[in-house]
Short mmCIF file of C-alpha atoms in Angstrom, two decimals:
data_model
loop_
_atom_site.label_atom_id
_atom_site.label_comp_id
_atom_site.label_asym_id
_atom_site.label_seq_id
_atom_site.Cartn_x
_atom_site.Cartn_y
_atom_site.Cartn_z
CA MET A 1 -25.88 -60.37 -20.47
CA LEU A 2 -22.38 -59.26 -19.62
CA ARG A 3 -21.83 -62.63 -17.95
CA GLN A 4 -22.96 -64.35 -21.15
CA VAL A 5 -20.53 -62.33 -23.23
CA LEU A 6 -17.69 -63.00 -20.82
CA LEU A 7 -18.52 -66.68 -20.73
CA THR A 8 -18.59 -66.91 -24.52
CA ALA A 9 -15.25 -65.10 -24.68
CA LEU A 10 -13.81 -67.47 -22.10
CA ILE A 11 -14.98 -70.53 -23.99
CA ALA A 12 -13.54 -69.11 -27.21
CA ALA A 13 -10.23 -68.37 -25.48
CA ALA A 14 -10.15 -71.85 -23.99
CA ALA A 15 -10.72 -73.37 -27.41
CA LEU A 16 -7.73 -71.48 -28.79
CA MET A 17 -5.39 -72.62 -26.04
CA PRO A 18 -3.25 -75.67 -26.69
CA ARG A 19 -4.38 -78.75 -24.77
CA GLY A 20 -1.66 -78.80 -22.20
CA ALA A 21 -1.32 -80.13 -18.70
CA HIS A 22 -4.46 -81.27 -16.91
CA ALA A 23 -4.29 -78.44 -14.40
CA GLU A 24 -4.39 -75.87 -17.19
CA GLU A 25 -7.77 -77.00 -18.49
CA LYS A 26 -10.62 -74.65 -17.74
CA LEU A 27 -13.68 -76.36 -16.41
CA VAL A 28 -16.93 -74.59 -17.20
CA LEU A 29 -19.92 -75.67 -15.14
CA LYS A 30 -23.27 -75.88 -16.86
CA SER A 31 -26.69 -75.56 -15.25
CA VAL A 32 -28.58 -78.81 -14.84
CA THR A 33 -32.24 -79.67 -14.93
CA ALA A 34 -33.02 -83.31 -14.33
CA ASP A 35 -36.30 -84.75 -13.16
CA LEU A 36 -36.09 -87.78 -10.92
CA PRO A 37 -38.36 -90.81 -11.18
CA PHE A 38 -40.96 -90.82 -8.44
CA GLY A 39 -41.37 -94.55 -7.79
CA ASP A 40 -45.08 -95.08 -7.54
CA ARG A 41 -45.16 -98.80 -6.85
CA MET A 42 -47.70 -99.74 -4.16
CA PHE A 43 -47.16 -102.29 -1.40
CA PRO A 44 -48.54 -105.74 -2.25
CA ASP A 45 -52.16 -106.24 -1.21
CA GLY A 46 -52.77 -107.81 2.16
CA PRO A 47 -54.14 -107.03 5.62
CA GLY A 48 -52.79 -103.59 6.51
CA SER A 49 -51.56 -102.68 3.02
CA GLU A 50 -53.89 -99.71 2.91
CA ALA A 51 -52.43 -98.31 6.13
CA VAL A 52 -48.91 -98.84 4.79
CA ASN A 53 -49.67 -97.24 1.43
CA ASN A 54 -51.35 -94.28 3.07
CA ASN A 55 -48.73 -93.60 5.74
CA CYS A 56 -45.42 -94.54 4.16
CA LEU A 57 -45.40 -93.62 0.47
CA ALA A 58 -45.51 -89.85 0.92
CA CYS A 59 -41.93 -89.79 2.21
CA HIS A 60 -40.37 -92.76 0.37
CA SER A 61 -41.08 -95.31 -2.30
CA ALA A 62 -41.76 -98.93 -1.39
CA GLY A 63 -38.60 -100.58 -2.71
CA MET A 64 -36.30 -100.44 0.29
CA VAL A 65 -39.02 -101.65 2.66
CA LEU A 66 -39.71 -104.66 0.44
CA THR A 67 -36.04 -105.66 0.40
CA GLN A 68 -35.59 -105.70 4.17
CA PRO A 69 -34.63 -109.04 5.71
CA ALA A 70 -37.16 -110.81 7.92
CA LEU A 71 -37.32 -108.56 10.99
CA SER A 72 -39.08 -109.29 14.26
CA LYS A 73 -42.19 -107.47 15.41
CA GLU A 74 -40.07 -105.52 17.90
CA GLN A 75 -37.64 -104.49 15.17
CA TRP A 76 -40.40 -103.36 12.82
CA HIS A 77 -42.10 -101.49 15.64
CA ALA A 78 -38.83 -99.68 16.33
CA GLU A 79 -38.55 -98.78 12.63
CA VAL A 80 -42.05 -97.34 12.51
CA GLU A 81 -41.45 -95.41 15.73
CA LYS A 82 -38.18 -94.06 14.30
CA MET A 83 -40.12 -92.78 11.28
CA ARG A 84 -42.67 -91.15 13.60
CA THR A 85 -40.40 -89.61 16.19
CA ALA A 86 -37.00 -89.01 14.56
CA TYR A 87 -38.18 -88.36 11.00
CA LYS A 88 -41.52 -86.77 11.96
CA ALA A 89 -43.60 -88.91 9.60
CA PRO A 90 -47.27 -87.95 10.05
CA ILE A 91 -48.35 -91.51 10.80
CA ASP A 92 -51.77 -91.85 12.38
CA PRO A 93 -51.09 -93.50 15.79
CA LYS A 94 -54.07 -95.78 15.33
CA ASP A 95 -52.47 -97.18 12.16
CA VAL A 96 -49.18 -98.18 13.81
CA ASN A 97 -50.22 -101.70 14.78
CA ALA A 98 -51.65 -102.45 11.34
CA ILE A 99 -48.45 -101.16 9.71
CA VAL A 100 -46.21 -103.23 11.99
CA ASP A 101 -48.27 -106.39 11.44
CA TYR A 102 -48.13 -105.92 7.68
CA LEU A 103 -44.34 -105.42 7.74
CA VAL A 104 -43.82 -108.50 9.93
CA GLY A 105 -45.85 -110.43 7.37
CA LEU A 106 -43.45 -109.39 4.59
CA GLY A 107 -40.78 -111.65 6.07
CA LYS A 108 -43.03 -114.70 5.94
CA PRO A 109 -43.46 -116.86 2.84
CA ARG A 110 -46.21 -115.44 0.70
CA GLN A 111 -48.76 -117.55 -1.17
CA MET B 1 -45.00 -96.05 -15.56
CA GLN B 2 -42.70 -93.54 -14.04
CA ARG B 3 -43.58 -90.05 -13.06
CA ALA B 4 -41.17 -87.20 -13.11
CA LEU B 5 -41.72 -84.94 -10.17
CA SER B 6 -40.38 -81.44 -10.15
CA VAL B 7 -39.26 -79.75 -7.00
CA GLN B 8 -42.23 -77.45 -7.29
CA SER B 9 -44.72 -80.26 -7.12
CA LEU B 10 -42.74 -81.80 -4.25
CA ALA B 11 -42.88 -78.49 -2.45
CA SER B 12 -46.64 -78.26 -2.85
CA ARG B 13 -46.92 -81.84 -1.69
CA ARG B 14 -44.86 -80.89 1.31
CA ARG B 15 -47.12 -77.98 2.19
CA PHE B 16 -50.03 -80.30 1.71
CA LEU B 17 -48.56 -82.82 4.12
CA GLY B 18 -47.73 -80.14 6.60
CA THR B 19 -51.26 -78.85 6.82
CA ALA B 20 -53.29 -81.95 6.20
CA GLY B 21 -51.12 -84.44 8.08
CA ALA B 22 -52.09 -88.07 7.95
CA ALA B 23 -55.42 -87.34 6.36
CA GLY B 24 -53.63 -85.59 3.52
CA ALA B 25 -51.27 -88.49 3.02
CA ALA B 26 -54.20 -90.86 2.91
CA SER B 27 -55.76 -89.02 0.03
CA LEU B 28 -52.71 -89.28 -2.25
CA THR B 29 -53.51 -91.38 -5.23
CA LEU B 30 -50.61 -93.26 -6.68
CA SER B 31 -50.54 -95.47 -9.68
CA PRO B 32 -49.83 -99.12 -8.84
CA LEU B 33 -47.57 -99.51 -11.86
CA SER B 34 -43.82 -99.34 -11.80
CA ALA B 35 -41.62 -100.12 -14.75
CA LEU B 36 -38.28 -98.67 -13.78
CA ALA B 37 -36.73 -102.08 -14.13
CA ASP B 38 -35.28 -103.42 -17.31
CA ALA B 39 -33.24 -106.27 -15.84
CA MET B 40 -32.77 -108.07 -12.55
CA ILE B 41 -29.68 -108.91 -10.53
CA LYS B 42 -29.23 -111.30 -7.60
CA LEU B 43 -27.16 -110.10 -4.67
CA PRO B 44 -25.98 -113.01 -2.51
CA LEU B 45 -27.43 -111.60 0.72
CA PRO B 46 -27.89 -114.30 3.38
CA GLY B 47 -31.57 -115.17 3.75
CA GLY B 48 -32.68 -112.69 1.09
CA PRO B 49 -34.57 -110.90 -0.34
CA ASP B 50 -31.80 -111.07 -2.93
CA GLU B 51 -33.39 -109.78 -6.13
CA ARG B 52 -32.94 -106.19 -7.27
CA SER B 53 -33.76 -104.33 -10.47
CA ILE B 54 -31.14 -102.82 -12.68
CA THR B 55 -32.32 -99.31 -13.51
CA THR B 56 -31.41 -96.79 -16.19
CA ALA B 57 -34.18 -94.37 -15.21
CA PHE B 58 -32.06 -91.81 -13.37
CA PRO B 59 -30.63 -88.67 -14.99
CA GLN B 60 -26.91 -88.65 -15.84
CA LYS B 61 -26.71 -92.26 -14.66
CA GLY B 62 -26.12 -95.53 -16.46
CA ALA B 63 -27.22 -99.00 -15.34
CA LEU B 64 -27.22 -99.20 -11.54
CA ILE B 65 -28.77 -101.49 -8.94
CA LEU B 66 -32.05 -100.02 -7.69
CA GLN B 67 -32.27 -100.15 -3.90
CA ARG B 68 -34.88 -97.39 -3.61
CA THR B 69 -36.40 -94.97 -6.11
CA ARG B 70 -37.31 -92.11 -3.75
CA PRO B 71 -35.21 -90.76 -2.18
CA PRO B 72 -32.76 -92.48 -4.54
CA LEU B 73 -30.52 -95.30 -3.39
CA LEU B 74 -28.58 -96.62 -6.38
CA GLU B 75 -25.77 -99.16 -6.08
CA THR B 76 -22.73 -99.67 -8.31
CA PRO B 77 -22.49 -103.22 -9.73
CA LEU B 78 -19.26 -104.92 -8.59
CA GLU B 79 -17.96 -105.48 -12.14
CA VAL B 80 -17.59 -101.69 -12.52
CA PHE B 81 -14.74 -101.85 -9.99
CA ASP B 82 -12.94 -104.36 -12.21
CA GLN B 83 -12.60 -101.90 -15.06
CA SER B 84 -10.65 -99.09 -13.37
CA VAL B 85 -9.74 -97.77 -9.96
CA PHE B 86 -11.73 -94.68 -10.97
CA THR B 87 -15.48 -95.19 -10.78
CA PRO B 88 -17.16 -93.53 -13.78
CA ASN B 89 -19.50 -90.69 -12.82
CA ASP B 90 -22.48 -92.35 -14.48
CA LYS B 91 -21.83 -95.54 -12.47
CA PHE B 92 -21.09 -93.85 -9.15
CA TYR B 93 -23.49 -94.93 -6.41
CA VAL B 94 -26.19 -92.59 -5.11
CA ARG B 95 -27.63 -92.15 -1.62
CA TRP B 96 -30.05 -89.44 -0.45
CA HIS B 97 -31.81 -89.08 2.87
CA TRP B 98 -34.69 -86.77 1.91
CA SER B 99 -36.77 -86.63 -1.23
CA LEU B 100 -36.85 -82.86 -1.80
CA ILE B 101 -33.86 -82.72 -4.11
CA PRO B 102 -33.70 -79.67 -6.38
CA SER B 103 -34.17 -80.83 -9.95
CA THR B 104 -32.71 -77.61 -11.31
CA VAL B 105 -29.42 -76.03 -10.33
CA ASP B 106 -28.58 -72.74 -12.03
CA VAL B 107 -24.84 -72.15 -12.00
CA SER B 108 -25.12 -68.37 -12.26
CA SER B 109 -27.48 -67.89 -9.32
CA PHE B 110 -25.98 -70.55 -7.04
CA ARG B 111 -24.33 -69.16 -3.89
CA LEU B 112 -22.37 -70.80 -1.11
CA ALA B 113 -23.05 -69.09 2.21
CA VAL B 114 -20.36 -69.06 4.90
CA HIS B 115 -21.53 -67.67 8.21
CA GLY B 116 -21.67 -68.14 11.96
CA HIS B 117 -18.62 -67.64 14.15
CA VAL B 118 -16.66 -65.76 11.47
CA ASN B 119 -15.39 -62.23 10.98
CA GLN B 120 -17.18 -61.78 7.68
CA ASN B 121 -20.16 -63.60 6.19
CA LEU B 122 -19.59 -64.78 2.64
CA SER B 123 -21.91 -65.47 -0.25
CA LEU B 124 -19.72 -67.00 -2.93
CA SER B 125 -20.66 -67.62 -6.54
CA LEU B 126 -19.23 -70.61 -8.33
CA ASP B 127 -16.97 -68.29 -10.33
CA GLU B 128 -15.60 -66.81 -7.11
CA LEU B 129 -15.04 -70.26 -5.66
CA MET B 130 -13.33 -71.51 -8.78
CA ALA B 131 -10.98 -68.53 -8.66
CA LEU B 132 -9.51 -69.85 -5.39
CA PRO B 133 -6.42 -72.10 -5.61
CA ARG B 134 -7.41 -75.33 -7.31
CA VAL B 135 -6.61 -78.68 -5.70
CA GLU B 136 -7.04 -82.28 -6.81
CA LEU B 137 -7.29 -85.42 -4.74
CA VAL B 138 -8.22 -89.03 -5.45
CA ALA B 139 -10.48 -90.34 -2.71
CA ILE B 140 -12.94 -93.11 -2.00
CA ASN B 141 -16.47 -92.22 -1.05
CA GLN B 142 -18.03 -95.11 0.87
CA CYS B 143 -21.39 -95.26 2.61
CA SER B 144 -21.21 -96.10 6.32
CA GLY B 145 -23.60 -98.96 5.62
CA ASN B 146 -21.85 -100.39 2.57
CA SER B 147 -22.30 -104.20 2.57
CA ARG B 148 -24.95 -103.98 5.31
CA GLY B 149 -26.87 -106.78 3.59
CA TYR B 150 -24.16 -109.24 4.70
CA PHE B 151 -24.50 -108.56 8.42
CA GLN B 152 -25.56 -111.61 10.41
CA PRO B 153 -27.85 -111.35 12.28
CA ARG B 154 -29.30 -109.10 9.60
CA VAL B 155 -30.10 -105.50 10.50
CA SER B 156 -32.55 -102.97 9.08
CA GLY B 157 -31.50 -100.22 6.67
CA ALA B 158 -30.53 -100.09 3.02
CA GLN B 159 -29.63 -103.66 2.11
CA TRP B 160 -26.51 -102.83 0.14
CA SER B 161 -24.14 -105.33 -1.35
CA HIS B 162 -20.57 -104.03 -1.78
CA GLY B 163 -21.37 -101.27 -4.28
CA ALA B 164 -22.21 -98.33 -2.00
CA MET B 165 -18.73 -96.97 -2.70
CA GLY B 166 -16.77 -95.33 -5.46
CA ASN B 167 -13.42 -93.72 -6.13
CA ALA B 168 -12.91 -90.48 -8.03
CA ARG B 169 -10.44 -87.72 -8.73
CA TRP B 170 -12.00 -84.70 -7.05
CA THR B 171 -11.20 -81.19 -8.19
CA GLY B 172 -12.06 -78.15 -6.15
CA VAL B 173 -10.82 -75.84 -3.44
CA ARG B 174 -9.61 -76.33 0.09
CA LEU B 175 -12.23 -75.81 2.75
CA LYS B 176 -9.45 -74.10 4.72
CA ASP B 177 -9.08 -71.42 2.03
CA VAL B 178 -12.80 -70.69 2.12
CA LEU B 179 -12.85 -70.54 5.93
CA ASP B 180 -9.77 -68.30 5.97
CA ARG B 181 -11.51 -65.92 3.63
CA ALA B 182 -14.39 -65.61 6.08
CA GLY B 183 -12.01 -65.46 9.03
CA VAL B 184 -12.80 -67.99 11.73
CA LYS B 185 -13.15 -66.30 15.13
CA PRO B 186 -11.34 -67.63 18.20
CA GLY B 187 -13.52 -70.11 20.07
CA ALA B 188 -14.88 -71.92 17.02
CA VAL B 189 -15.35 -75.63 17.75
CA GLN B 190 -17.09 -77.16 14.74
CA VAL B 191 -18.10 -76.40 11.19
CA ARG B 192 -21.55 -77.49 10.01
CA PHE B 193 -22.40 -78.29 6.41
CA ASN B 194 -25.85 -78.17 4.85
CA GLY B 195 -26.95 -78.98 1.32
CA MET B 196 -29.93 -77.98 -0.81
CA ASP B 197 -31.92 -81.15 -0.14
CA GLU B 198 -34.79 -80.92 2.34
CA PRO B 199 -37.16 -83.23 4.15
CA ILE B 200 -40.67 -83.41 2.74
CA VAL B 201 -42.10 -83.16 6.27
CA PRO B 202 -41.34 -79.60 7.37
CA ASP B 203 -40.40 -80.32 10.99
CA ALA B 204 -38.22 -83.33 10.15
CA PRO B 205 -34.48 -82.76 10.71
CA ASP B 206 -32.74 -81.22 7.72
CA PHE B 207 -29.67 -83.25 6.73
CA MET B 208 -26.54 -81.53 8.10
CA LYS B 209 -23.16 -82.80 9.25
CA SER B 210 -20.39 -81.21 11.28
CA LEU B 211 -16.63 -81.60 11.51
CA ALA B 212 -14.31 -80.45 14.27
CA ILE B 213 -12.74 -77.08 13.44
CA ASP B 214 -9.21 -78.51 13.22
CA HIS B 215 -10.36 -81.24 10.85
CA ALA B 216 -12.19 -78.69 8.71
CA ARG B 217 -8.98 -76.62 8.49
CA ASP B 218 -6.56 -79.50 7.88
CA GLY B 219 -6.00 -78.47 4.26
CA GLU B 220 -7.22 -81.82 2.90
CA VAL B 221 -10.97 -81.44 3.36
CA MET B 222 -12.18 -79.79 0.18
CA LEU B 223 -15.16 -78.51 -1.73
CA ALA B 224 -15.31 -80.34 -5.05
CA TYR B 225 -16.87 -78.88 -8.19
CA ALA B 226 -15.63 -81.70 -10.40
CA MET B 227 -15.19 -85.43 -10.22
CA ASN B 228 -13.10 -87.35 -12.74
CA GLY B 229 -12.60 -84.12 -14.68
CA GLU B 230 -16.27 -83.30 -15.18
CA GLN B 231 -18.92 -81.48 -13.20
CA LEU B 232 -20.64 -83.69 -10.63
CA PRO B 233 -23.82 -85.50 -11.64
CA LEU B 234 -26.83 -83.88 -9.95
CA LEU B 235 -27.35 -87.03 -7.88
CA ASN B 236 -23.76 -86.96 -6.64
CA GLY B 237 -24.14 -83.42 -5.35
CA PHE B 238 -23.89 -80.91 -8.21
CA PRO B 239 -22.64 -78.23 -8.12
CA LEU B 240 -20.56 -78.59 -4.95
CA ARG B 241 -19.78 -81.44 -2.61
CA LEU B 242 -17.77 -81.67 0.58
CA ILE B 243 -14.87 -84.14 0.32
CA VAL B 244 -13.67 -85.62 3.60
CA PRO B 245 -10.80 -87.94 2.62
CA GLY B 246 -10.64 -91.19 4.57
CA TRP B 247 -13.96 -90.63 6.31
CA PHE B 248 -17.29 -92.27 5.55
CA SER B 249 -19.57 -90.64 3.03
CA THR B 250 -22.12 -89.39 5.55
CA TYR B 251 -19.84 -86.35 5.98
CA TRP B 252 -19.52 -85.70 2.24
CA VAL B 253 -22.48 -83.30 2.10
CA LYS B 254 -23.97 -83.03 -1.39
CA MET B 255 -25.31 -79.89 -3.10
CA LEU B 256 -23.44 -78.00 -0.41
CA ASN B 257 -24.65 -74.40 -0.17
CA ASP B 258 -24.29 -73.51 3.51
CA ILE B 259 -21.30 -73.61 5.84
CA GLU B 260 -21.77 -72.48 9.43
CA VAL B 261 -18.93 -72.09 11.89
CA LEU B 262 -20.14 -73.06 15.36
CA ASP B 263 -18.89 -71.96 18.76
CA GLN B 264 -20.82 -74.79 20.44
CA PRO B 265 -20.88 -78.51 19.60
CA ASP B 266 -23.51 -79.34 16.99
CA THR B 267 -26.59 -80.95 18.51
CA ASN B 268 -28.47 -81.53 15.26
CA PHE B 269 -29.94 -85.03 14.79
CA TRP B 270 -27.70 -86.13 11.91
CA THR B 271 -24.46 -85.24 13.68
CA LYS B 272 -25.31 -86.13 17.27
CA THR B 273 -27.81 -88.98 17.08
CA ALA B 274 -27.73 -90.60 13.65
CA TYR B 275 -24.67 -92.29 12.20
CA THR B 276 -23.23 -93.31 15.53
CA ILE B 277 -21.29 -96.48 16.29
CA PRO B 278 -20.53 -98.32 19.55
CA ASP B 279 -17.56 -96.76 21.31
CA THR B 280 -15.88 -100.17 21.52
CA PRO B 281 -12.86 -101.67 19.70
CA HIS B 282 -13.83 -101.96 16.01
CA ALA B 283 -17.32 -100.67 16.88
CA ASN B 284 -18.06 -104.30 17.71
CA VAL B 285 -20.85 -105.42 20.06
CA GLN B 286 -22.83 -108.61 20.58
CA PRO B 287 -26.25 -108.79 18.93
CA GLY B 288 -28.77 -107.71 21.53
CA GLN B 289 -26.15 -106.00 23.68
CA THR B 290 -27.30 -102.68 25.19
CA GLY B 291 -25.88 -100.02 27.45
CA PHE B 292 -22.78 -99.24 25.42
CA LYS B 293 -21.73 -95.66 24.71
CA SER B 294 -22.08 -94.45 21.13
CA VAL B 295 -19.92 -92.00 19.19
CA PRO B 296 -20.21 -90.50 15.70
CA ILE B 297 -18.83 -92.70 12.94
CA SER B 298 -15.66 -91.27 11.40
CA ARG B 299 -12.72 -92.86 9.60
CA MET B 300 -12.88 -95.80 7.21
CA VAL B 301 -11.11 -99.11 7.73
CA PRO B 302 -9.25 -101.42 5.32
CA ARG B 303 -11.18 -103.47 2.78
CA SER B 304 -10.47 -105.49 -0.36
CA PHE B 305 -12.46 -107.24 -3.04
CA ILE B 306 -12.00 -109.68 -5.89
CA THR B 307 -13.58 -108.02 -8.91
CA ASN B 308 -12.93 -110.43 -11.81
CA ILE B 309 -14.23 -113.65 -10.23
CA LYS B 310 -17.80 -113.76 -8.91
CA PRO B 311 -19.17 -116.01 -6.18
CA GLY B 312 -20.15 -119.34 -7.77
CA ASP B 313 -17.84 -119.02 -10.79
CA ALA B 314 -16.23 -122.18 -12.18
CA LEU B 315 -12.42 -122.40 -12.30
CA GLN B 316 -10.38 -124.94 -14.23
CA ALA B 317 -8.24 -127.27 -12.11
CA GLY B 318 -4.54 -127.04 -12.84
CA ALA B 319 -4.92 -124.01 -15.07
CA PRO B 320 -3.20 -120.72 -14.26
CA THR B 321 -5.80 -118.20 -13.18
CA LEU B 322 -5.54 -114.46 -12.67
CA ALA B 323 -7.35 -112.98 -9.71
CA ARG B 324 -7.69 -109.23 -9.67
CA GLY B 325 -9.43 -106.61 -7.59
CA ILE B 326 -9.26 -103.47 -5.51
CA ALA B 327 -8.16 -102.68 -1.99
CA PHE B 328 -8.04 -99.63 0.23
CA GLY B 329 -6.52 -98.81 3.58
CA GLY B 330 -9.37 -96.67 4.97
CA ASP B 331 -7.92 -93.38 6.13
CA THR B 332 -4.44 -94.34 4.99
CA GLY B 333 -2.79 -96.19 2.13
CA VAL B 334 -2.45 -99.87 1.24
CA ALA B 335 0.73 -101.52 2.57
CA ARG B 336 0.04 -104.98 1.19
CA VAL B 337 -2.63 -107.25 -0.16
CA ASP B 338 -2.58 -111.01 0.39
CA PHE B 339 -4.51 -113.62 -1.51
CA SER B 340 -5.68 -117.09 -0.52
CA SER B 341 -7.02 -119.73 -2.88
CA ASP B 342 -7.67 -122.27 -0.13
CA GLY B 343 -10.14 -120.60 2.20
CA GLY B 344 -7.55 -118.73 4.22
CA ASN B 345 -5.23 -121.64 5.11
CA THR B 346 -2.33 -120.15 3.19
CA TRP B 347 -1.74 -116.60 2.00
CA GLN B 348 0.53 -115.11 -0.63
CA GLN B 349 1.34 -111.50 -1.34
CA ALA B 350 -0.41 -109.98 -4.35
CA GLN B 351 1.11 -107.50 -6.77
CA LEU B 352 -0.09 -103.93 -6.33
CA GLY B 353 -1.04 -101.57 -9.16
CA LYS B 354 -0.36 -97.87 -9.55
CA ASP B 355 -0.57 -95.77 -6.40
CA GLU B 356 -3.07 -92.96 -6.98
CA GLY B 357 -2.74 -91.65 -3.43
CA LYS B 358 -3.45 -92.98 0.02
CA TYR B 359 -7.20 -92.33 -0.12
CA SER B 360 -7.68 -94.14 -3.44
CA PHE B 361 -8.61 -97.65 -4.47
CA ARG B 362 -5.45 -99.61 -5.26
CA GLN B 363 -5.65 -102.36 -7.83
CA TRP B 364 -4.03 -105.71 -7.01
CA GLN B 365 -3.55 -108.93 -8.92
CA PHE B 366 -2.34 -112.44 -8.26
CA ARG B 367 -1.71 -115.46 -10.52
CA PHE B 368 -2.53 -118.81 -9.03
CA THR B 369 -3.42 -122.37 -9.88
CA ALA B 370 -6.63 -123.53 -8.25
CA PRO B 371 -5.83 -126.35 -5.82
CA GLY B 372 -7.62 -129.69 -6.14
CA ARG B 373 -11.19 -130.06 -7.32
CA GLY B 374 -14.56 -129.23 -5.85
CA SER B 375 -15.67 -126.29 -3.78
CA GLN B 376 -13.02 -123.77 -2.80
CA VAL B 377 -13.06 -120.31 -1.30
CA LEU B 378 -10.96 -117.43 -2.61
CA MET B 379 -10.10 -114.64 -0.18
CA VAL B 380 -8.26 -111.36 -0.28
CA ARG B 381 -6.93 -109.37 2.65
CA CYS B 382 -5.70 -105.79 2.86
CA THR B 383 -3.21 -104.44 5.37
CA SER B 384 -3.10 -100.66 5.61
CA SER B 385 0.00 -98.47 5.86
CA SER B 386 -0.76 -98.02 9.54
CA GLY B 387 -0.62 -101.80 10.04
CA GLU B 388 -4.34 -102.43 10.32
CA THR B 389 -5.45 -105.74 8.76
CA GLN B 390 -8.93 -106.92 7.81
CA PRO B 391 -10.33 -109.37 10.39
CA ASN B 392 -11.10 -113.04 9.78
CA THR B 393 -14.47 -112.86 11.49
CA PRO B 394 -16.97 -110.03 11.07
CA TYR B 395 -17.56 -107.34 13.63
CA TRP B 396 -21.18 -106.53 14.33
CA ASN B 397 -23.15 -103.45 15.35
CA PRO B 398 -26.89 -102.76 15.23
CA SER B 399 -26.65 -100.14 12.46
CA GLY B 400 -24.74 -102.37 10.06
CA PHE B 401 -21.86 -99.90 9.71
CA MET B 402 -18.16 -100.34 8.90
CA ARG B 403 -18.15 -103.91 7.60
CA ASN B 404 -14.59 -104.86 6.74
CA VAL B 405 -14.26 -108.60 7.30
CA ILE B 406 -12.16 -110.56 4.77
CA GLU B 407 -14.73 -111.31 2.07
CA GLN B 408 -15.13 -114.82 0.70
CA THR B 409 -15.62 -115.78 -2.94
CA PRO B 410 -16.76 -119.40 -3.20
CA VAL B 411 -15.84 -121.06 -6.51
CA VAL B 412 -16.13 -124.52 -8.02
CA VAL B 413 -12.89 -126.04 -9.35
CA SER B 414 -13.37 -128.72 -12.01
#
């Protein structure tokens, strides 16, 4: 309450002051509430898409994965392992091969 | 269809993931629809994919290139850099590592903690911080991986074009003043910075970065509560962001609420393991090369761009043409900018615009008459105040960091 009164007084005082040099201006920060879009696009259907949707979308949306250049199987495997080990993604180990194969397929021309 | 997700629902999702693991993730039901896009843009990335959406779906943000929705990766379109050396807040690029980003920040309850190897722990309100001596600095914030999409061979990671950078006038307080208030104890070696964002998987490494104690106390590193005269957009780190002039953005911790003075080198993942570059000249290695030592990425290097002529534009033969753009020296100012209208065979010195400080974008311009007819390549080259010049051929490293080759703008003269 006191803070509110003080703040109101400050704003009023600031309004009365002549607009002088930049450094004299009083900046008043305001609280922010801003919801972010979630990004609920699914990976395109194909062999392994279920494994990818189930294991990947909890941590990140699909967009950045779908804009990767054509990467080799080894490169994609390293990416999935980085998610598992460095970023602790709860990926079911038995899904890893299906995920990697799906991602390798992204770089190939689709019908 | 887009879904707004509050931090509360993210937190419950996180708990859910933590207990249920992969089985929990498998049971998430997500709508297949996504309509964040209202326009498309083509980025000339070699080999593609080159199409991206332009999005206006993010709070306090105008039209930006959508690289990823969650956690957000939003890129500034190149034409924004043609309008001013200051990048507007609503067009400033966005990059987050983890998706648990507070959607509400209350300015009255926010506190910055300062603790660790200090004489006195602090818990500072924004009012208390803003009562400290106020400083202003113009500085470029550039992602380590800016322009990664142009690496050849291509590398994994966010496939940015050149817009993972921006330049702003930052207002805030010196980190040194805050540290002095806490009283750094003898034997301090590093200072670690942590923001309010968190990983959705509980045991994943929280995003933190550290600076050497002398760097942290150099009087230039600052805590900014305003950019371009206004409070920071939430997605650029409201209410407080670390500013590390001349260094890549990975150190510019957003939503900063925790500063820890360390008496041992930081071993956390994001400082020690991630964001490292080969310890070789220009961080350059051969594709496939292994066995090199790696060190944390640090200072930026010179770059320059043409902002008023796009790749593929048509120029009129024999007609005077104005080329214009921006340049920066990296961790020092711009000494000169040279322009070539013939693919780098001949160079002429461009005229520099107002100097906003050594860490700022510097505008340049050059009037020329396009030579001959047919395909031609325009190029621009920055030399920094320390004598460092952009290279003719690109350096390469497996993370796609620190690109600074002389960029090429192919045009058709007719």
